[in-house]
PDB file of C-alpha atoms and ligand atoms in Angstrom:
ATOM      1  CA  MET A   1     108.478  94.912  76.396  1.00 44.00           C
ATOM      2  CA  GLY A   2     109.269  90.702  76.985  1.00 52.00           C
ATOM      3  CA  GLN A   3     106.918  88.928  79.917  1.00 59.00           C
ATOM      4  CA  LYS A   4     110.207  88.985  81.783  1.00 70.00           C
ATOM      5  CA  GLN A   5     110.364  92.933  82.441  1.00 89.00           C
ATOM      6  CA  ALA A   6     107.051  92.905  83.534  1.00 96.00           C
ATOM      7  CA  VAL A   7     106.062  93.460  87.462  1.00 97.00           C
ATOM      8  CA  ALA A   8     102.032  93.639  88.482  1.00 97.00           C
ATOM      9  CA  LEU A   9     101.132  96.282  91.187  1.00 96.00           C
ATOM     10  CA  LEU A  10      98.029  96.314  93.070  1.00 92.00           C
ATOM     11  CA  THR A  11      97.023  99.636  93.891  1.00 90.00           C
ATOM     12  CA  ARG A  12      93.773 101.814  94.177  1.00 86.00           C
ATOM     13  CA  HIS A  13      96.065 104.862  95.611  1.00 88.00           C
ATOM     14  CA  HIS A  14      98.277 105.458  92.382  1.00 91.00           C
ATOM     15  CA  LYS A  15     101.328 104.045  94.714  1.00 94.00           C
ATOM     16  CA  GLN A  16     102.503 103.308  91.247  1.00 96.00           C
ATOM     17  CA  GLN A  17     103.491 106.909  90.759  1.00 96.00           C
ATOM     18  CA  VAL A  18     106.775 106.345  92.827  1.00 97.00           C
ATOM     19  CA  ILE A  19     107.628 102.859  92.575  1.00 98.00           C
ATOM     20  CA  ALA A  20     107.327 102.576  88.960  1.00 97.00           C
ATOM     21  CA  PRO A  21     110.247 105.257  87.842  1.00 98.00           C
ATOM     22  CA  ILE A  22     112.495 103.900  90.969  1.00 98.00           C
ATOM     23  CA  LEU A  23     112.139  99.994  89.676  1.00 97.00           C
ATOM     24  CA  HIS A  24     112.451 100.914  85.801  1.00 97.00           C
ATOM     25  CA  THR A  25     115.247 103.006  86.357  1.00 97.00           C
ATOM     26  CA  ALA A  26     117.064 100.497  88.253  1.00 97.00           C
ATOM     27  CA  PHE A  27     116.141  96.958  86.629  1.00 96.00           C
ATOM     28  CA  GLY A  28     114.272  98.203  83.472  1.00 96.00           C
ATOM     29  CA  TRP A  29     111.199  96.025  84.834  1.00 96.00           C
ATOM     30  CA  GLN A  30     107.776  97.343  83.577  1.00 96.00           C
ATOM     31  CA  VAL A  31     105.316  98.045  86.710  1.00 97.00           C
ATOM     32  CA  LYS A  32     102.276  96.776  85.580  1.00 96.00           C
ATOM     33  CA  THR A  33      99.269  98.217  87.601  1.00 95.00           C
ATOM     34  CA  THR A  34      96.044  96.560  88.538  1.00 91.00           C
ATOM     35  CA  GLU A  35      93.048  98.049  90.282  1.00 86.00           C
ATOM     36  CA  ALA A  36      91.200  94.483  90.110  1.00 81.00           C
ATOM     37  CA  PHE A  37      90.789  94.488  93.553  1.00 78.00           C
ATOM     38  CA  ASP A  38      89.631  97.113  96.497  1.00 79.00           C
ATOM     39  CA  THR A  39      92.749  97.058  99.418  1.00 73.00           C
ATOM     40  CA  ASP A  40      90.680  98.789 101.523  1.00 73.00           C
ATOM     41  CA  ARG A  41      89.107  95.171 102.070  1.00 74.00           C
ATOM     42  CA  LEU A  42      92.652  94.510 103.557  1.00 73.00           C
ATOM     43  CA  GLY A  43      92.255  96.971 106.135  1.00 73.00           C
ATOM     44  CA  THR A  44      92.252 101.144 105.902  1.00 74.00           C
ATOM     45  CA  PHE A  45      93.443 103.666 108.304  1.00 68.00           C
ATOM     46  CA  SER A  46      90.230 105.364 108.817  1.00 71.00           C
ATOM     47  CA  GLY A  47      89.179 102.385 110.531  1.00 70.00           C
ATOM     48  CA  GLU A  48      86.077 100.975 108.823  1.00 70.00           C
ATOM     49  CA  VAL A  49      87.889  97.872 107.812  1.00 72.00           C
ATOM     50  CA  ALA A  50      90.491  97.047 110.800  1.00 72.00           C
ATOM     51  CA  ARG A  51      93.738  95.856 110.018  1.00 70.00           C
ATOM     52  CA  THR A  52      93.853  91.832 111.306  1.00 75.00           C
ATOM     53  CA  LYS A  53      97.841  90.809 109.455  1.00 82.00           C
ATOM     54  CA  SER A  54     100.812  91.991 110.305  1.00 86.00           C
ATOM     55  CA  VAL A  55     102.386  95.200 108.065  1.00 88.00           C
ATOM     56  CA  LEU A  56     104.390  92.381 106.099  1.00 92.00           C
ATOM     57  CA  ASP A  57     101.590  89.831 105.614  1.00 92.00           C
ATOM     58  CA  CYS A  58      99.880  92.611 103.954  1.00 91.00           C
ATOM     59  CA  ALA A  59     102.424  93.716 101.294  1.00 94.00           C
ATOM     60  CA  LEU A  60     102.947  90.154 100.356  1.00 94.00           C
ATOM     61  CA  GLU A  61      98.750  89.400 100.136  1.00 93.00           C
ATOM     62  CA  LYS A  62      98.771  92.649  97.572  1.00 94.00           C
ATOM     63  CA  ALA A  63     102.143  90.786  95.701  1.00 96.00           C
ATOM     64  CA  GLN A  64     100.244  87.703  95.410  1.00 95.00           C
ATOM     65  CA  LEU A  65      96.760  89.313  94.474  1.00 94.00           C
ATOM     66  CA  ALA A  66      98.940  90.950  92.295  1.00 95.00           C
ATOM     67  CA  CYS A  67     100.475  88.066  90.242  1.00 96.00           C
ATOM     68  CA  GLN A  68      96.923  86.614  90.188  1.00 94.00           C
ATOM     69  CA  LEU A  69      94.931  89.325  89.343  1.00 94.00           C
ATOM     70  CA  THR A  70      97.194  90.280  86.209  1.00 95.00           C
ATOM     71  CA  GLY A  71      98.977  86.485  85.443  1.00 95.00           C
ATOM     72  CA  LEU A  72     102.625  87.495  86.136  1.00 96.00           C
ATOM     73  CA  ARG A  73     104.690  85.828  87.984  1.00 96.00           C
ATOM     74  CA  ARG A  74     106.311  88.919  89.633  1.00 97.00           C
ATOM     75  CA  GLY A  75     104.598  91.067  91.795  1.00 97.00           C
ATOM     76  CA  LEU A  76     104.651  94.081  94.396  1.00 97.00           C
ATOM     77  CA  GLY A  77     102.435  95.198  97.415  1.00 96.00           C
ATOM     78  CA  SER A  78     102.755  97.889  98.875  1.00 95.00           C
ATOM     79  CA  GLU A  79     101.605  98.811 102.752  1.00 94.00           C
ATOM     80  CA  GLY A  80     102.127 101.486 105.365  1.00 93.00           C
ATOM     81  CA  SER A  81     101.781 101.040 109.094  1.00 92.00           C
ATOM     82  CA  PHE A  82     100.987 104.019 111.693  1.00 89.00           C
ATOM     83  CA  GLY A  83     101.632 103.305 115.595  1.00 84.00           C
ATOM     84  CA  GLY A  84     103.770 102.035 118.015  1.00 78.00           C
ATOM     85  CA  GLY A  85     108.075 102.441 117.044  1.00 81.00           C
ATOM     86  CA  PRO A  86     111.328 102.549 118.627  1.00 82.00           C
ATOM     87  CA  TYR A  87     110.091 104.856 121.210  1.00 83.00           C
ATOM     88  CA  GLY A  88     106.777 103.907 122.270  1.00 82.00           C
ATOM     89  CA  ASP A  89     103.978 106.312 123.026  1.00 80.00           C
ATOM     90  CA  PHE A  90     107.293 109.372 123.544  1.00 82.00           C
ATOM     91  CA  LEU A  91     107.224 109.228 119.268  1.00 87.00           C
ATOM     92  CA  PRO A  92     104.738 107.675 116.689  1.00 89.00           C
ATOM     93  CA  TRP A  93     105.950 105.892 114.301  1.00 93.00           C
ATOM     94  CA  HIS A  94     105.332 105.315 110.610  1.00 95.00           C
ATOM     95  CA  GLN A  95     106.574 102.647 108.558  1.00 95.00           C
ATOM     96  CA  GLU A  96     106.315 101.796 104.358  1.00 96.00           C
ATOM     97  CA  LEU A  97     107.078  98.396 103.346  1.00 96.00           C
ATOM     98  CA  VAL A  98     107.528  97.593  99.871  1.00 97.00           C
ATOM     99  CA  THR A  99     107.546  93.266  98.756  1.00 97.00           C
ATOM    100  CA  TYR A 100     108.327  92.085  95.764  1.00 97.00           C
ATOM    101  CA  VAL A 101     107.844  88.126  95.053  1.00 97.00           C
ATOM    102  CA  ASP A 102     109.228  85.820  92.408  1.00 95.00           C
ATOM    103  CA  LEU A 103     106.409  83.374  92.578  1.00 95.00           C
ATOM    104  CA  ASP A 104     108.567  80.826  89.875  1.00 93.00           C
ATOM    105  CA  ASN A 105     111.746  80.943  92.152  1.00 90.00           C
ATOM    106  CA  ASN A 106     109.747  81.069  95.687  1.00 91.00           C
ATOM    107  CA  TRP A 107     111.120  84.050  96.937  1.00 91.00           C
ATOM    108  CA  GLN A 108     110.860  87.329  98.645  1.00 93.00           C
ATOM    109  CA  VAL A 109     111.864  90.605  99.712  1.00 95.00           C
ATOM    110  CA  SER A 110     110.971  93.289 101.276  1.00 96.00           C
ATOM    111  CA  GLY A 111     111.899  97.372 101.119  1.00 97.00           C
ATOM    112  CA  ILE A 112     111.752  99.210 104.336  1.00 96.00           C
ATOM    113  CA  ALA A 113     111.344 102.824 104.830  1.00 97.00           C
ATOM    114  CA  HIS A 114     110.266 104.508 108.818  1.00 95.00           C
ATOM    115  CA  GLY A 115     110.676 107.344 110.656  1.00 95.00           C
ATOM    116  CA  PRO A 116     108.287 109.814 113.171  1.00 94.00           C
ATOM    117  CA  SER A 117     104.797 109.844 112.112  1.00 93.00           C
ATOM    118  CA  PHE A 118     103.487 112.818 110.872  1.00 94.00           C
ATOM    119  CA  HIS A 119     100.006 112.334 111.142  1.00 94.00           C
ATOM    120  CA  GLN A 120      97.564 114.860 112.739  1.00 94.00           C
ATOM    121  CA  GLN A 121      94.132 114.600 114.017  1.00 95.00           C
ATOM    122  CA  GLN A 122      92.663 116.966 116.299  1.00 96.00           C
ATOM    123  CA  SER A 123      88.901 117.393 117.807  1.00 96.00           C
ATOM    124  CA  ILE A 124      87.963 121.215 116.459  1.00 95.00           C
ATOM    125  CA  ASN A 125      85.174 123.497 117.499  1.00 91.00           C
ATOM    126  CA  SER A 126      85.105 126.470 115.726  1.00 93.00           C
ATOM    127  CA  ILE A 127      86.139 127.508 112.324  1.00 94.00           C
ATOM    128  CA  ALA A 128      89.519 129.408 113.384  1.00 95.00           C
ATOM    129  CA  GLN A 129      90.666 126.415 115.228  1.00 95.00           C
ATOM    130  CA  LEU A 130      90.046 124.987 111.674  1.00 96.00           C
ATOM    131  CA  GLN A 131      91.344 127.779 109.607  1.00 96.00           C
ATOM    132  CA  ALA A 132      94.280 127.110 111.721  1.00 96.00           C
ATOM    133  CA  PHE A 133      94.837 123.431 110.849  1.00 96.00           C
ATOM    134  CA  ILE A 134      94.040 123.901 107.530  1.00 96.00           C
ATOM    135  CA  ALA A 135      96.932 126.967 107.535  1.00 95.00           C
ATOM    136  CA  ASP A 136      99.275 124.069 108.918  1.00 95.00           C
ATOM    137  CA  LEU A 137      98.749 121.750 106.030  1.00 96.00           C
ATOM    138  CA  PRO A 138     101.529 120.176 104.193  1.00 96.00           C
ATOM    139  CA  HIS A 139     101.044 121.009 100.570  1.00 95.00           C
ATOM    140  CA  ALA A 140      98.618 118.742  98.619  1.00 95.00           C
ATOM    141  CA  GLN A 141      97.838 116.785 101.970  1.00 97.00           C
ATOM    142  CA  ALA A 142      93.762 115.624 102.224  1.00 97.00           C
ATOM    143  CA  LEU A 143      91.780 115.691 105.139  1.00 97.00           C
ATOM    144  CA  ILE A 144      89.352 113.304 106.658  1.00 96.00           C
ATOM    145  CA  VAL A 145      86.151 115.159 108.323  1.00 97.00           C
ATOM    146  CA  TYR A 146      83.597 113.362 110.901  1.00 96.00           C
ATOM    147  CA  PRO A 147      81.548 113.593 113.939  1.00 95.00           C
ATOM    148  CA  LYS A 148      83.216 111.523 117.015  1.00 93.00           C
ATOM    149  CA  SER A 149      81.042 108.971 116.731  1.00 90.00           C
ATOM    150  CA  ARG A 150      82.182 108.519 113.373  1.00 87.00           C
ATOM    151  CA  PRO A 151      78.416 107.917 111.769  1.00 86.00           C
ATOM    152  CA  ALA A 152      79.053 105.902 108.295  1.00 84.00           C
ATOM    153  CA  ALA A 153      76.572 109.170 106.541  1.00 88.00           C
ATOM    154  CA  HIS A 154      78.907 111.815 107.376  1.00 91.00           C
ATOM    155  CA  LEU A 155      83.173 110.251 107.178  1.00 93.00           C
ATOM    156  CA  TYR A 156      84.026 113.164 104.782  1.00 96.00           C
ATOM    157  CA  LYS A 157      87.195 111.570 103.150  1.00 95.00           C
ATOM    158  CA  GLY A 158      89.761 112.806 100.750  1.00 96.00           C
ATOM    159  CA  LEU A 159      89.217 116.604 101.158  1.00 97.00           C
ATOM    160  CA  LEU A 160      91.572 119.198  99.485  1.00 96.00           C
ATOM    161  CA  GLY A 161      90.760 123.086  99.725  1.00 93.00           C
ATOM    162  CA  GLN A 162      89.439 125.153 102.279  1.00 93.00           C
ATOM    163  CA  HIS A 163      85.818 125.343 100.515  1.00 95.00           C
ATOM    164  CA  ALA A 164      85.463 121.677 100.647  1.00 97.00           C
ATOM    165  CA  ILE A 165      86.833 120.898 103.929  1.00 97.00           C
ATOM    166  CA  LEU A 166      84.563 124.277 105.212  1.00 96.00           C
ATOM    167  CA  ASP A 167      82.043 122.033 103.662  1.00 96.00           C
ATOM    168  CA  ALA A 168      82.269 119.172 105.300  1.00 96.00           C
ATOM    169  CA  PHE A 169      82.779 120.718 108.986  1.00 96.00           C
ATOM    170  CA  ALA A 170      79.909 122.707 108.539  1.00 96.00           C
ATOM    171  CA  ALA A 171      77.520 119.141 107.349  1.00 95.00           C
ATOM    172  CA  CYS A 172      78.980 117.446 110.502  1.00 94.00           C
ATOM    173  CA  GLN A 173      77.855 120.653 112.711  1.00 93.00           C
ATOM    174  CA  ASP A 174      74.653 120.407 111.112  1.00 92.00           C
ATOM    175  CA  CYS A 175      73.953 116.348 111.715  1.00 89.00           C
ATOM    176  CA  SER A 176      75.135 116.619 115.348  1.00 85.00           C
ATOM    177  CA  ALA A 177      76.284 118.552 118.478  1.00 88.00           C
ATOM    178  CA  GLU A 178      79.204 116.210 119.198  1.00 91.00           C
ATOM    179  CA  PRO A 179      82.540 117.384 118.541  1.00 93.00           C
ATOM    180  CA  VAL A 180      84.020 117.510 114.835  1.00 96.00           C
ATOM    181  CA  ILE A 181      87.504 115.540 114.033  1.00 96.00           C
ATOM    182  CA  VAL A 182      89.707 116.516 111.473  1.00 97.00           C
ATOM    183  CA  GLU A 183      92.450 114.406 110.591  1.00 96.00           C
ATOM    184  CA  TYR A 184      95.230 113.840 107.529  1.00 97.00           C
ATOM    185  CA  ASP A 185      93.861 110.943 105.137  1.00 95.00           C
ATOM    186  CA  LEU A 186      96.740 108.695 104.998  1.00 94.00           C
ATOM    187  CA  ARG A 187      96.088 107.069 101.856  1.00 93.00           C
ATOM    188  CA  ALA A 188      98.978 107.180  99.395  1.00 93.00           C
ATOM    189  CA  MET A 189      96.797 109.438  96.367  1.00 94.00           C
ATOM    190  CA  HIS A 190      96.058 111.878  99.396  1.00 96.00           C
ATOM    191  CA  CYS A 191      99.439 112.254 101.299  1.00 96.00           C
ATOM    192  CA  PRO A 192     102.266 113.074  99.767  1.00 96.00           C
ATOM    193  CA  GLN A 193     104.266 112.673 103.198  1.00 96.00           C
ATOM    194  CA  ARG A 194     103.498 108.987 102.479  1.00 96.00           C
ATOM    195  CA  LEU A 195     104.349 109.044  99.016  1.00 96.00           C
ATOM    196  CA  LYS A 196     107.640 109.849  99.666  1.00 97.00           C
ATOM    197  CA  ARG A 197     108.461 107.372 102.251  1.00 97.00           C
ATOM    198  CA  ILE A 198     107.221 104.562 100.014  1.00 97.00           C
ATOM    199  CA  ALA A 199     109.308 106.105  97.490  1.00 98.00           C
ATOM    200  CA  GLU A 200     112.450 105.635  99.767  1.00 98.00           C
ATOM    201  CA  ALA A 201     111.213 101.824 100.787  1.00 98.00           C
ATOM    202  CA  THR A 202     111.146 101.851  97.214  1.00 98.00           C
ATOM    203  CA  ASP A 203     114.954 102.857  96.970  1.00 98.00           C
ATOM    204  CA  ASN A 204     115.396 100.014  99.658  1.00 98.00           C
ATOM    205  CA  LEU A 205     114.594  97.409  97.278  1.00 98.00           C
ATOM    206  CA  VAL A 206     116.511  98.230  95.010  1.00 98.00           C
ATOM    207  CA  ALA A 207     119.504  97.826  97.564  1.00 97.00           C
ATOM    208  CA  ARG A 208     118.472  94.814  98.705  1.00 97.00           C
ATOM    209  CA  LEU A 209     118.017  92.930  95.504  1.00 96.00           C
ATOM    210  CA  ARG A 210     121.142  94.663  94.443  1.00 96.00           C
ATOM    211  CA  CYS A 211     122.619  92.901  97.644  1.00 96.00           C
ATOM    212  CA  ILE A 212     124.325  89.442  96.611  1.00 95.00           C
ATOM    213  CA  CYS A 213     124.734  86.275  98.928  1.00 96.00           C
ATOM    214  CA  PRO A 214     128.436  85.732  98.269  1.00 96.00           C
ATOM    215  CA  GLU A 215     127.979  81.723  98.152  1.00 97.00           C
ATOM    216  CA  CYS A 216     125.420  81.716  95.388  1.00 95.00           C
ATOM    217  CA  GLN A 217     124.077  84.728  93.757  1.00 94.00           C
ATOM    218  CA  HIS A 218     120.712  84.585  95.271  1.00 94.00           C
ATOM    219  CA  PRO A 219     119.392  88.624  95.714  1.00 94.00           C
ATOM    220  CA  GLY A 220     118.072  90.246  98.736  1.00 94.00           C
ATOM    221  CA  PHE A 221     121.611  89.377 101.794  1.00 96.00           C
ATOM    222  CA  TRP A 222     120.861  92.116 103.777  1.00 95.00           C
ATOM    223  CA  PRO A 223     122.125  92.321 107.684  1.00 95.00           C
ATOM    224  CA  ASP A 224     119.084  92.568 109.423  1.00 92.00           C
ATOM    225  CA  ARG A 225     119.126  90.408 112.309  1.00 94.00           C
ATOM    226  CA  ILE A 226     121.005  92.515 115.047  1.00 95.00           C
ATOM    227  CA  VAL A 227     122.655  91.041 117.906  1.00 96.00           C
ATOM    228  CA  THR A 228     123.120  93.508 121.183  1.00 95.00           C
ATOM    229  CA  GLY A 229     125.508  92.995 123.926  1.00 95.00           C
ATOM    230  CA  LEU A 230     128.728  95.413 122.626  1.00 96.00           C
ATOM    231  CA  PRO A 231     131.004  95.733 125.643  1.00 96.00           C
ATOM    232  CA  CYS A 232     131.071  98.507 128.155  1.00 96.00           C
ATOM    233  CA  GLU A 233     134.356 101.025 127.535  1.00 96.00           C
ATOM    234  CA  SER A 234     134.764 100.924 131.382  1.00 95.00           C
ATOM    235  CA  CYS A 235     133.674  97.799 132.880  1.00 96.00           C
ATOM    236  CA  ASP A 236     133.723  95.062 129.566  1.00 95.00           C
ATOM    237  CA  MET A 237     130.198  93.928 130.560  1.00 95.00           C
ATOM    238  CA  PRO A 238     127.719  93.411 127.661  1.00 95.00           C
ATOM    239  CA  THR A 239     125.339  96.193 127.083  1.00 94.00           C
ATOM    240  CA  GLN A 240     121.959  96.606 124.609  1.00 93.00           C
ATOM    241  CA  ASP A 241     123.895  98.586 121.971  1.00 94.00           C
ATOM    242  CA  ILE A 242     124.588  96.476 118.899  1.00 95.00           C
ATOM    243  CA  ALA A 243     127.641  95.107 118.583  1.00 95.00           C
ATOM    244  CA  LYS A 244     126.751  93.296 114.811  1.00 96.00           C
ATOM    245  CA  ARG A 245     124.097  92.965 112.092  1.00 96.00           C
ATOM    246  CA  ILE A 246     124.358  89.561 110.411  1.00 97.00           C
ATOM    247  CA  ALA A 247     122.740  88.599 106.911  1.00 97.00           C
ATOM    248  CA  GLU A 248     121.639  85.215 106.143  1.00 95.00           C
ATOM    249  CA  CYS A 249     120.852  84.126 102.711  1.00 94.00           C
ATOM    250  CA  VAL A 250     117.076  82.809 102.622  1.00 89.00           C
ATOM    251  CA  LYS A 251     118.431  80.513  99.846  1.00 91.00           C
ATOM    252  CA  CYS A 252     121.552  78.106 101.416  1.00 94.00           C
ATOM    253  CA  HIS A 253     121.742  80.137 104.488  1.00 95.00           C
ATOM    254  CA  HIS A 254     125.305  81.446 104.309  1.00 97.00           C
ATOM    255  CA  GLN A 255     125.953  83.635 106.992  1.00 97.00           C
ATOM    256  CA  GLN A 256     128.102  87.234 107.275  1.00 96.00           C
ATOM    257  CA  ALA A 257     128.725  89.250 109.837  1.00 96.00           C
ATOM    258  CA  TYR A 258     128.995  92.974 110.142  1.00 95.00           C
ATOM    259  CA  PRO A 259     130.638  94.485 113.228  1.00 93.00           C
ATOM    260  CA  VAL A 260     129.751  97.917 113.929  1.00 94.00           C
ATOM    261  CA  ASP A 261     132.510 100.356 113.662  1.00 92.00           C
ATOM    262  CA  LYS A 262     133.225 101.557 117.213  1.00 93.00           C
ATOM    263  CA  PRO A 263     134.736  98.408 119.657  1.00 93.00           C
ATOM    264  CA  PHE A 264     133.380 100.085 122.979  1.00 96.00           C
ATOM    265  CA  ALA A 265     129.972 101.057 123.850  1.00 95.00           C
ATOM    266  CA  ASP A 266     129.448 104.479 125.925  1.00 95.00           C
ATOM    267  CA  PRO A 267     129.263 103.718 130.204  1.00 95.00           C
ATOM    268  CA  VAL A 268     126.128 105.631 130.007  1.00 94.00           C
ATOM    269  CA  HIS A 269     124.228 102.820 128.309  1.00 91.00           C
ATOM    270  CA  CYS A 270     125.682 100.108 131.030  1.00 93.00           C
ATOM    271  CA  PRO A 271     123.583  98.374 133.436  1.00 92.00           C
ATOM    272  CA  ASN A 272     126.797  97.737 135.611  1.00 93.00           C
ATOM    273  CA  CYS A 273     127.945 101.629 135.362  1.00 94.00           C
ATOM    274  CA  ASN A 274     124.583 103.331 135.285  1.00 90.00           C
ATOM    275  CA  PRO A 275     122.027 101.253 136.538  1.00 85.00           C
TER     276      PRO A 275
HETATM  277 ZN1   ZN B 301     122.805  82.022  99.194  1.00 62.92          ZN
HETATM  278 ZN1   ZN B 302     130.043  99.698 132.228  1.00 62.92          ZN
END
């Protein structure tokens, strides 16, 4: 394997199992994994360490750290988030980013995948309630169990299987009279639905890397910028519907617009016709 094909990935959560095969098939890259930095120091889903940076900054920082720790000049960072999305509080959202950096040429591109969140959390008071929660678990999804006030000594993570979950629940009930919180462990290796979305983000990264600027051939020419204002079919006023998407090359700044494939917006979306 030449250094040319090697790409560094920093993860302690076994994300290489989905990221590496996709990049190897697409480009012949060899993903070299490092665990030499505890990524939990950048923030955890279970709240012991708060995330202070944006998801993109976290993914980028991990990619740069991967390069530093391995001495490679190309790196990958993966970061997920759970929370607000296009539907706000009505529908919790999950997003995964896989960011690629090329230090020699000083550029980056990120693959993105998102969709409704699958995260579940419940306050549980009885074994019967707990059994019902366990019965609905997706295959291989691990749990976190803790008394409501989250004492550090009784935060049980990575629990798989009825036996381990019931033991942790009993330990929480023994140490406090509070309700016990049971929730999905969102670390990638314990969360098959996250791994699936990380794979989708990696597929999107491949698609973006294959999109080449028509002017300078730089990769990552992707129509991310959205312009709203599609005219209303009935009164021709601009609406909030998407009119076109624009790609801009990060290197030469060449731009290309991609109009949506319908000329008008439904009057239902028009602030004039349907205020
Ligand atoms: Zn260009
Ligand atoms: Zn209208």
